[in-house]
CSV table of N, CA and C and ligand atoms in Angstrom, one decimal:
chain,number,residue,atom,x,y,z
H,1,UNK,N,0.8,-1.2,0.0
H,1,UNK,CA,0.0,0.0,0.0
H,1,UNK,C,0.9,1.3,0.0
H,2,UNK,N,2.1,1.2,0.6
H,2,UNK,CA,2.9,2.4,0.6
H,2,UNK,C,3.7,2.5,-0.7
H,3,UNK,N,3.6,1.5,-1.6
H,3,UNK,CA,4.2,1.6,-2.9
H,3,UNK,C,3.4,0.8,-3.9
H,4,UNK,N,3.6,1.1,-5.2
H,4,UNK,CA,2.9,0.4,-6.2
H,4,UNK,C,3.8,0.4,-7.5
H,5,UNK,N,3.5,-0.4,-8.4
H,5,UNK,CA,4.3,-0.4,-9.6
H,5,UNK,C,3.8,0.5,-10.7
H,6,UNK,N,4.8,1.3,-11.2
H,6,UNK,CA,4.4,2.4,-12.2
H,6,UNK,C,4.3,1.7,-13.5
H,7,UNK,N,3.7,2.3,-14.5
H,7,UNK,CA,3.5,1.7,-15.8
H,7,UNK,C,4.8,1.6,-16.5
H,8,UNK,N,5.9,2.3,-16.0
H,8,UNK,CA,7.2,2.1,-16.6
H,8,UNK,C,8.0,1.0,-16.0
H,9,UNK,N,7.4,0.3,-15.0
H,9,UNK,CA,8.0,-0.8,-14.4
H,9,UNK,C,8.7,-0.5,-13.1
H,10,UNK,N,9.0,0.7,-12.8
H,10,UNK,CA,9.7,1.2,-11.6
H,10,UNK,C,8.7,1.2,-10.4
H,11,UNK,N,9.2,1.1,-9.2
H,11,UNK,CA,8.4,1.1,-8.0
H,11,UNK,C,8.0,2.6,-7.7
H,12,UNK,N,6.8,2.9,-7.5
H,12,UNK,CA,6.3,4.2,-7.1
H,12,UNK,C,6.2,4.2,-5.5
H,13,UNK,N,6.7,5.2,-4.9
H,13,UNK,CA,6.6,5.3,-3.4
H,13,UNK,C,5.7,6.5,-3.1
H,14,UNK,N,5.0,6.3,-1.9
H,14,UNK,CA,4.2,7.4,-1.4
H,14,UNK,C,5.0,8.5,-0.8
H,15,UNK,N,4.6,9.7,-1.2
H,15,UNK,CA,5.3,10.9,-0.6
H,15,UNK,C,4.2,11.9,-0.3
H,16,UNK,N,4.5,12.8,0.7
H,16,UNK,CA,3.5,13.9,1.0
H,16,UNK,C,3.9,15.1,0.1
H,17,UNK,N,3.0,15.5,-0.7
H,17,UNK,CA,3.4,16.6,-1.6
H,17,UNK,C,2.4,17.7,-1.5
H,18,UNK,N,2.8,18.9,-2.0
H,18,UNK,CA,1.9,20.0,-2.0
H,18,UNK,C,1.2,20.1,-3.4
H,19,UNK,N,-0.1,20.1,-3.4
H,19,UNK,CA,-0.9,20.2,-4.6
H,19,UNK,C,-1.3,21.7,-4.7
H,20,UNK,N,-1.1,22.3,-5.9
H,20,UNK,CA,-1.5,23.7,-6.1
H,20,UNK,C,-2.8,23.6,-7.0
H,21,UNK,N,-3.8,24.3,-6.5
H,21,UNK,CA,-5.0,24.3,-7.3
H,21,UNK,C,-5.3,25.7,-7.8
H,22,UNK,N,-5.6,25.9,-9.1
H,22,UNK,CA,-5.9,27.2,-9.7
H,22,UNK,C,-4.8,28.2,-9.5
H,23,UNK,N,-3.6,27.7,-9.2
H,23,UNK,CA,-2.4,28.6,-9.1
H,23,UNK,C,-2.5,29.4,-7.8
H,24,UNK,N,-3.5,29.2,-7.0
H,24,UNK,CA,-3.7,30.1,-5.8
H,24,UNK,C,-3.8,29.3,-4.5
H,25,UNK,N,-4.4,28.2,-4.6
H,25,UNK,CA,-4.6,27.4,-3.3
H,25,UNK,C,-3.5,26.3,-3.2
H,26,UNK,N,-2.9,26.4,-2.0
H,26,UNK,CA,-1.9,25.3,-1.7
H,26,UNK,C,-2.5,24.3,-0.8
H,27,UNK,N,-2.4,23.1,-1.2
H,27,UNK,CA,-2.9,22.0,-0.3
H,27,UNK,C,-1.7,21.1,0.1
H,28,UNK,N,-1.3,21.3,1.3
H,28,UNK,CA,-0.1,20.6,1.8
H,28,UNK,C,-0.4,19.2,2.2
H,29,UNK,N,0.6,18.3,2.3
H,29,UNK,CA,0.6,17.0,2.8
H,29,UNK,C,-0.5,16.1,2.1
H,30,UNK,N,-0.5,16.2,0.8
H,30,UNK,CA,-1.4,15.2,0.1
H,30,UNK,C,-0.5,14.0,-0.3
H,31,UNK,N,-1.0,12.8,0.1
H,31,UNK,CA,-0.2,11.6,-0.2
H,31,UNK,C,-0.3,11.3,-1.7
H,32,UNK,N,0.8,11.2,-2.3
H,32,UNK,CA,0.9,11.0,-3.8
H,32,UNK,C,1.9,9.9,-4.1
H,33,UNK,N,1.6,9.0,-4.9
H,33,UNK,CA,2.6,8.0,-5.4
H,33,UNK,C,3.5,8.7,-6.4
H,34,UNK,N,4.8,8.6,-6.3
H,34,UNK,CA,5.6,9.2,-7.3
H,34,UNK,C,6.7,8.2,-7.8
H,35,UNK,N,7.0,8.4,-9.1
H,35,UNK,CA,8.0,7.5,-9.7
H,35,UNK,C,9.2,8.3,-10.0
H,36,UNK,N,10.4,7.8,-9.5
H,36,UNK,CA,11.6,8.5,-9.7
H,36,UNK,C,12.1,8.5,-11.1
H,37,UNK,N,11.8,7.4,-11.8
H,37,UNK,CA,12.3,7.2,-13.1
H,37,UNK,C,11.6,8.0,-14.2
H,38,UNK,N,10.3,8.0,-14.2
H,38,UNK,CA,9.6,8.8,-15.2
H,38,UNK,C,8.8,10.0,-14.7
H,39,UNK,N,9.0,10.3,-13.4
H,39,UNK,CA,8.4,11.4,-12.8
H,39,UNK,C,6.8,11.4,-12.8
H,40,UNK,N,6.3,10.3,-13.1
H,40,UNK,CA,4.8,10.2,-13.0
H,40,UNK,C,4.4,10.3,-11.6
H,41,UNK,N,3.2,10.9,-11.4
H,41,UNK,CA,2.7,10.9,-10.0
H,41,UNK,C,1.2,10.7,-10.0
H,42,UNK,N,0.7,10.2,-8.9
H,42,UNK,CA,-0.7,9.8,-8.9
H,42,UNK,C,-1.2,10.0,-7.4
H,43,UNK,N,-2.3,10.7,-7.2
H,43,UNK,CA,-2.8,10.9,-5.9
H,43,UNK,C,-3.3,9.5,-5.3
H,44,UNK,N,-2.9,9.3,-4.1
H,44,UNK,CA,-3.3,8.1,-3.4
H,44,UNK,C,-4.8,7.9,-3.5
H,45,UNK,N,-5.2,6.8,-4.1
H,45,UNK,CA,-6.7,6.6,-4.5
H,45,UNK,C,-7.6,6.8,-3.3
H,46,UNK,N,-7.2,6.3,-2.1
H,46,UNK,CA,-8.1,6.3,-0.9
H,46,UNK,C,-8.4,7.8,-0.5
H,47,UNK,N,-7.5,8.7,-0.7
H,47,UNK,CA,-7.8,10.1,-0.3
H,47,UNK,C,-8.4,10.9,-1.4
H,48,UNK,N,-8.5,10.4,-2.6
H,48,UNK,CA,-9.0,11.2,-3.7
H,48,UNK,C,-10.4,11.8,-3.5
H,49,UNK,N,-11.3,11.0,-3.0
H,49,UNK,CA,-12.7,11.6,-2.8
H,49,UNK,C,-12.6,12.8,-1.9
H,50,UNK,N,-11.8,12.8,-0.8
H,50,UNK,CA,-11.7,13.9,0.1
H,50,UNK,C,-11.0,15.1,-0.6
H,51,UNK,N,-10.0,14.8,-1.4
H,51,UNK,CA,-9.3,15.9,-2.1
H,51,UNK,C,-10.2,16.6,-3.1
H,52,UNK,N,-10.9,15.8,-3.9
H,52,UNK,CA,-11.8,16.4,-4.9
H,52,UNK,C,-13.0,17.1,-4.2
H,53,UNK,N,-13.4,16.6,-3.0
H,53,UNK,CA,-14.4,17.2,-2.2
H,53,UNK,C,-14.0,18.6,-1.7
H,54,UNK,N,-12.7,18.6,-1.3
H,54,UNK,CA,-12.2,19.9,-0.8
H,54,UNK,C,-12.0,20.9,-1.9
H,55,UNK,N,-11.5,20.4,-3.1
H,55,UNK,CA,-11.4,21.3,-4.2
H,55,UNK,C,-12.8,21.8,-4.7
H,56,UNK,N,-13.8,20.9,-4.7
H,56,UNK,CA,-15.1,21.2,-5.1
H,56,UNK,C,-15.7,22.4,-4.2
H,57,UNK,N,-15.3,22.4,-2.9
H,57,UNK,CA,-15.8,23.4,-2.0
H,57,UNK,C,-15.2,24.8,-2.3
H,58,UNK,N,-14.0,24.7,-2.9
H,58,UNK,CA,-13.3,26.0,-3.2
H,58,UNK,C,-13.9,26.8,-4.3
H,59,UNK,N,-14.6,26.0,-5.2
H,59,UNK,CA,-15.2,26.7,-6.4
H,59,UNK,C,-14.2,27.0,-7.5
H,60,UNK,N,-14.6,27.6,-8.5
H,60,UNK,CA,-13.8,27.9,-9.7
H,60,UNK,C,-12.8,29.0,-9.5
H,61,UNK,N,-13.2,30.0,-8.7
H,61,UNK,CA,-12.3,31.2,-8.5
H,61,UNK,C,-12.0,31.3,-7.0
H,62,UNK,N,-11.1,30.5,-6.5
H,62,UNK,CA,-10.8,30.5,-5.1
H,62,UNK,C,-9.9,31.6,-4.7
H,63,UNK,N,-10.0,32.0,-3.4
H,63,UNK,CA,-9.1,33.0,-2.8
H,63,UNK,C,-7.7,32.3,-2.6
H,64,UNK,N,-6.6,33.1,-2.5
H,64,UNK,CA,-5.3,32.6,-2.1
H,64,UNK,C,-5.4,32.0,-0.7
H,65,UNK,N,-5.1,30.8,-0.5
H,65,UNK,CA,-5.1,30.2,0.8
H,65,UNK,C,-4.3,28.9,0.9
H,66,UNK,N,-4.0,28.5,2.1
H,66,UNK,CA,-3.2,27.3,2.3
H,66,UNK,C,-4.0,26.3,3.2
H,67,UNK,N,-4.1,25.1,2.7
H,67,UNK,CA,-4.8,24.0,3.5
H,67,UNK,C,-3.7,23.0,3.9
H,68,UNK,N,-4.0,22.4,5.1
H,68,UNK,CA,-3.2,21.2,5.4
H,68,UNK,C,-4.1,20.0,5.2
H,69,UNK,N,-3.9,19.2,4.2
H,69,UNK,CA,-4.8,18.1,3.9
H,69,UNK,C,-4.9,17.1,5.0
H,70,UNK,N,-3.9,17.0,5.9
H,70,UNK,CA,-4.0,16.0,7.0
H,70,UNK,C,-5.0,16.4,8.0
H,71,UNK,N,-5.5,17.7,8.0
H,71,UNK,CA,-6.5,18.1,8.9
H,71,UNK,C,-7.9,17.7,8.3
H,72,UNK,N,-7.9,17.3,7.1
H,72,UNK,CA,-9.2,16.9,6.4
H,72,UNK,C,-9.3,15.4,6.3
H,73,UNK,N,-8.2,14.8,6.3
H,73,UNK,CA,-8.2,13.4,5.9
H,73,UNK,C,-7.4,12.5,6.9
H,74,UNK,N,-8.0,11.5,7.5
H,74,UNK,CA,-7.3,10.7,8.5
H,74,UNK,C,-6.1,9.9,7.9
H,75,UNK,N,-6.2,9.5,6.7
H,75,UNK,CA,-5.1,8.8,6.1
H,75,UNK,C,-3.9,9.7,5.9
H,76,UNK,N,-4.1,10.9,5.5
H,76,UNK,CA,-3.0,11.8,5.3
H,76,UNK,C,-2.4,12.1,6.7
H,77,UNK,N,-3.3,12.2,7.7
H,77,UNK,CA,-2.8,12.5,9.1
H,77,UNK,C,-1.9,11.4,9.6
H,78,UNK,N,-2.3,10.1,9.3
H,78,UNK,CA,-1.5,9.0,9.8
H,78,UNK,C,-0.2,8.9,9.0
H,79,UNK,N,-0.2,9.2,7.7
H,79,UNK,CA,1.0,9.2,6.9
H,79,UNK,C,2.0,10.3,7.4
H,80,UNK,N,1.4,11.5,7.7
H,80,UNK,CA,2.3,12.6,8.2
H,80,UNK,C,3.0,12.2,9.5
H,81,UNK,N,2.2,11.5,10.4
H,81,UNK,CA,2.8,11.1,11.6
H,81,UNK,C,3.8,10.0,11.4
H,82,UNK,N,3.5,9.1,10.5
H,82,UNK,CA,4.5,8.0,10.2
H,82,UNK,C,5.8,8.6,9.6
H,83,UNK,N,5.7,9.6,8.8
H,83,UNK,CA,6.9,10.2,8.2
H,83,UNK,C,7.6,11.0,9.2
H,84,UNK,N,7.0,11.5,10.2
H,84,UNK,CA,7.7,12.2,11.3
H,84,UNK,C,8.5,11.3,12.1
H,85,UNK,N,8.0,10.1,12.3
H,85,UNK,CA,8.7,9.2,13.2
H,85,UNK,C,9.9,8.5,12.4
H,86,UNK,N,9.6,8.0,11.2
H,86,UNK,CA,10.7,7.4,10.4
H,86,UNK,C,10.7,8.0,9.0
H,87,UNK,N,11.9,8.0,8.4
H,87,UNK,CA,12.0,8.5,7.1
H,87,UNK,C,11.3,7.6,6.0
H,88,UNK,N,11.5,6.3,6.2
H,88,UNK,CA,10.8,5.4,5.3
H,88,UNK,C,9.8,4.6,6.0
H,89,UNK,N,8.6,5.1,6.2
H,89,UNK,CA,7.6,4.4,7.0
H,89,UNK,C,7.2,3.1,6.4
H,90,UNK,N,7.1,2.0,7.2
H,90,UNK,CA,6.7,0.7,6.7
H,90,UNK,C,5.2,0.5,7.1
H,91,UNK,N,4.7,-0.6,6.5
H,91,UNK,CA,3.3,-0.9,6.8
H,91,UNK,C,3.0,-1.1,8.2
H,92,UNK,N,3.9,-1.7,8.9
H,92,UNK,CA,3.7,-2.1,10.4
H,92,UNK,C,3.5,-0.8,11.2
H,93,UNK,N,4.4,0.2,10.9
H,93,UNK,CA,4.3,1.5,11.6
H,93,UNK,C,3.0,2.2,11.3
H,94,UNK,N,2.5,2.1,10.0
H,94,UNK,CA,1.3,2.8,9.6
H,94,UNK,C,0.1,2.1,10.3
H,95,UNK,N,0.1,0.7,10.3
H,95,UNK,CA,-0.9,0.0,11.0
H,95,UNK,C,-1.0,0.3,12.5
H,96,UNK,N,0.1,0.5,13.1
H,96,UNK,CA,0.2,0.8,14.5
H,96,UNK,C,-0.5,2.2,14.8
H,97,UNK,N,-0.1,3.1,14.0
H,97,UNK,CA,-0.6,4.5,14.1
H,97,UNK,C,-2.1,4.5,13.9
H,98,UNK,N,-2.5,3.7,12.9
H,98,UNK,CA,-3.9,3.6,12.5
H,98,UNK,C,-4.7,3.1,13.7
H,99,UNK,N,-4.2,2.0,14.3
H,99,UNK,CA,-4.9,1.4,15.5
H,99,UNK,C,-5.0,2.4,16.6
H,100,UNK,N,-3.9,3.1,16.9
H,100,UNK,CA,-3.9,4.1,18.0
H,100,UNK,C,-5.0,5.2,17.7
H,101,UNK,N,-5.0,5.6,16.4
H,101,UNK,CA,-5.9,6.7,16.0
H,101,UNK,C,-7.3,6.3,16.1
H,102,UNK,N,-7.6,5.1,15.7
H,102,UNK,CA,-9.0,4.6,15.8
H,102,UNK,C,-9.4,4.5,17.3
H,103,UNK,N,-8.5,4.0,18.2
H,103,UNK,CA,-8.8,4.0,19.6
H,103,UNK,C,-9.2,5.4,20.1
H,104,UNK,N,-8.3,6.4,19.7
H,104,UNK,CA,-8.5,7.7,20.2
H,104,UNK,C,-9.8,8.3,19.7
H,105,UNK,N,-10.1,8.1,18.4
H,105,UNK,CA,-11.4,8.6,17.8
H,105,UNK,C,-12.6,8.0,18.5
H,106,UNK,N,-12.5,6.7,18.9
H,106,UNK,CA,-13.6,6.0,19.5
H,106,UNK,C,-13.8,6.6,21.0
H,107,UNK,N,-12.7,6.9,21.6
H,107,UNK,CA,-12.8,7.5,23.0
H,107,UNK,C,-13.5,8.8,22.9
H,108,UNK,N,-13.0,9.6,21.9
H,108,UNK,CA,-13.6,11.0,21.7
H,108,UNK,C,-15.1,10.9,21.3
H,109,UNK,N,-15.4,9.8,20.6
H,109,UNK,CA,-16.8,9.6,20.1
H,109,UNK,C,-17.7,9.4,21.3
H,110,UNK,N,-17.2,8.5,22.3
H,110,UNK,CA,-18.1,8.3,23.4
H,110,UNK,C,-18.2,9.5,24.3
H,111,UNK,N,-17.1,10.3,24.3
H,111,UNK,CA,-17.2,11.6,25.1
H,111,UNK,C,-18.2,12.5,24.4
H,112,UNK,N,-18.1,12.6,23.1
H,112,UNK,CA,-19.1,13.5,22.4
H,112,UNK,C,-20.5,13.0,22.6
H,113,UNK,N,-20.7,11.7,22.7
H,113,UNK,CA,-22.0,11.2,23.0
H,113,UNK,C,-22.5,11.6,24.4
H,114,UNK,N,-21.6,11.5,25.3
H,114,UNK,CA,-21.9,11.9,26.7
H,114,UNK,C,-22.3,13.3,26.8
H,115,UNK,N,-21.6,14.1,26.0
H,115,UNK,CA,-21.9,15.6,26.0
H,115,UNK,C,-23.1,16.0,25.2
H,116,UNK,N,-23.5,15.0,24.4
H,116,UNK,CA,-24.7,15.3,23.5
H,116,UNK,C,-24.3,16.2,22.4
H,117,UNK,N,-23.0,16.2,22.0
H,117,UNK,CA,-22.6,17.1,20.9
H,117,UNK,C,-22.7,16.4,19.5
H,118,UNK,N,-23.8,16.7,18.9
H,118,UNK,CA,-24.2,16.0,17.6
H,118,UNK,C,-23.2,16.4,16.5
H,119,UNK,N,-22.7,17.6,16.4
H,119,UNK,CA,-21.9,18.1,15.4
H,119,UNK,C,-20.5,17.4,15.5
H,120,UNK,N,-20.0,17.3,16.7
H,120,UNK,CA,-18.7,16.7,17.0
H,120,UNK,C,-18.8,15.2,16.6
H,121,UNK,N,-19.9,14.5,17.0
H,121,UNK,CA,-20.1,13.1,16.7
H,121,UNK,C,-20.1,12.9,15.2
H,122,UNK,N,-20.7,13.8,14.5
H,122,UNK,CA,-20.8,13.6,13.0
H,122,UNK,C,-19.4,13.7,12.4
H,123,UNK,N,-18.6,14.7,12.9
H,123,UNK,CA,-17.2,14.9,12.5
H,123,UNK,C,-16.4,13.6,12.8
H,124,UNK,N,-16.5,13.1,14.0
H,124,UNK,CA,-15.8,11.9,14.4
H,124,UNK,C,-16.1,10.7,13.6
H,125,UNK,N,-17.4,10.5,13.3
H,125,UNK,CA,-17.8,9.3,12.6
H,125,UNK,C,-17.4,9.4,11.1
H,126,UNK,N,-17.3,10.6,10.6
H,126,UNK,CA,-16.7,10.8,9.3
H,126,UNK,C,-15.2,10.4,9.2
H,127,UNK,N,-14.5,10.8,10.3
H,127,UNK,CA,-13.1,10.5,10.4
H,127,UNK,C,-12.9,9.0,10.5
H,128,UNK,N,-13.7,8.4,11.3
H,128,UNK,CA,-13.6,6.9,11.5
H,128,UNK,C,-13.9,6.2,10.2
H,129,UNK,N,-14.9,6.7,9.5
H,129,UNK,CA,-15.3,6.1,8.2
H,129,UNK,C,-14.1,6.2,7.2
H,130,UNK,N,-13.4,7.3,7.2
H,130,UNK,CA,-12.2,7.5,6.3
H,130,UNK,C,-11.2,6.4,6.5
H,131,UNK,N,-11.0,6.0,7.7
H,131,UNK,CA,-10.0,5.0,7.9
H,131,UNK,C,-10.6,3.6,7.7
H,132,UNK,N,-11.8,3.3,8.2
H,132,UNK,CA,-12.3,2.0,8.0
H,132,UNK,C,-12.7,1.7,6.6
H,133,UNK,N,-13.2,2.8,5.9
H,133,UNK,CA,-13.6,2.6,4.5
H,133,UNK,C,-12.4,2.1,3.7
H,134,UNK,N,-11.2,2.7,3.9
H,134,UNK,CA,-10.0,2.3,3.2
H,134,UNK,C,-9.6,0.8,3.5
H,135,UNK,N,-9.9,0.4,4.8
H,135,UNK,CA,-9.6,-1.0,5.1
H,135,UNK,C,-10.4,-1.9,4.3
H,136,UNK,N,-11.7,-1.5,4.1
H,136,UNK,CA,-12.6,-2.3,3.3
H,136,UNK,C,-12.1,-2.3,1.8
H,137,UNK,N,-11.6,-1.2,1.3
H,137,UNK,CA,-11.1,-1.2,-0.1
H,137,UNK,C,-10.0,-2.2,-0.2
H,138,UNK,N,-9.1,-2.2,0.8
H,138,UNK,CA,-7.9,-3.1,0.7
H,138,UNK,C,-8.4,-4.6,0.7
H,139,UNK,N,-9.4,-4.8,1.6
H,139,UNK,CA,-9.8,-6.2,1.7
H,139,UNK,C,-10.4,-6.7,0.4
H,140,UNK,N,-11.3,-5.8,-0.2
H,140,UNK,CA,-12.0,-6.3,-1.4
H,140,UNK,C,-11.0,-6.3,-2.6
H,141,UNK,N,-9.9,-5.5,-2.5
H,141,UNK,CA,-8.9,-5.6,-3.6
H,141,UNK,C,-8.2,-6.9,-3.6
H,142,UNK,N,-8.0,-7.5,-2.4
H,142,UNK,CA,-7.3,-8.8,-2.3
H,142,UNK,C,-8.2,-10.0,-2.7
H,143,UNK,N,-9.5,-9.8,-2.3
H,143,UNK,CA,-10.5,-10.9,-2.6
H,143,UNK,C,-10.6,-11.2,-4.0
H,144,UNK,N,-10.8,-12.5,-4.4
H,144,UNK,CA,-10.9,-12.9,-5.8
H,144,UNK,C,-12.2,-12.3,-6.5
W,201,ZN,ZN1,7.5,5.4,-13.9
C-alpha cells in the first residue's frame, strides 16, 4: 500500500506533496505516489474523494489560501505522523498508528455522545469512516 508499480515498471513510493489548485490554493501533505524514473505521479486513491471534495468546495475562483490536507483526511494524518517518526515508514508502523488513531477517535466519540454534541459526533464518525472505509477497499482488492 505504501508503494505500487508504475506503468514504466519502476516502484512508485508514497510521498507527501503540495498540490496547487488554480495557481492560488496550496494543499499541503497530500499523499501522492511518485515514480523517480519517469516522474509520473498519482494521488493516493483512498484520499482522492476527500481531495476532490475539498477542491469542489473551493469553487472555480478560489481565494489565495493554504490548507493542510492532513486536517481533512485521516489517512493523510496517519502518513504525516508515520513520516515524522521514520524517514521510510513501513506498513507495520502505519498499521500501529492507525490502530492508535481509531482508539482515540472512539474514545472521543463516546465523550461526544456523553456531552450530546451532535456536530462533533458527526465529524468523528466521518473520520472513522475515512480509515475503516479504506480498510474495506484493501480487503476487497485482495479478494478474488
Ligand atoms: Zn514510472
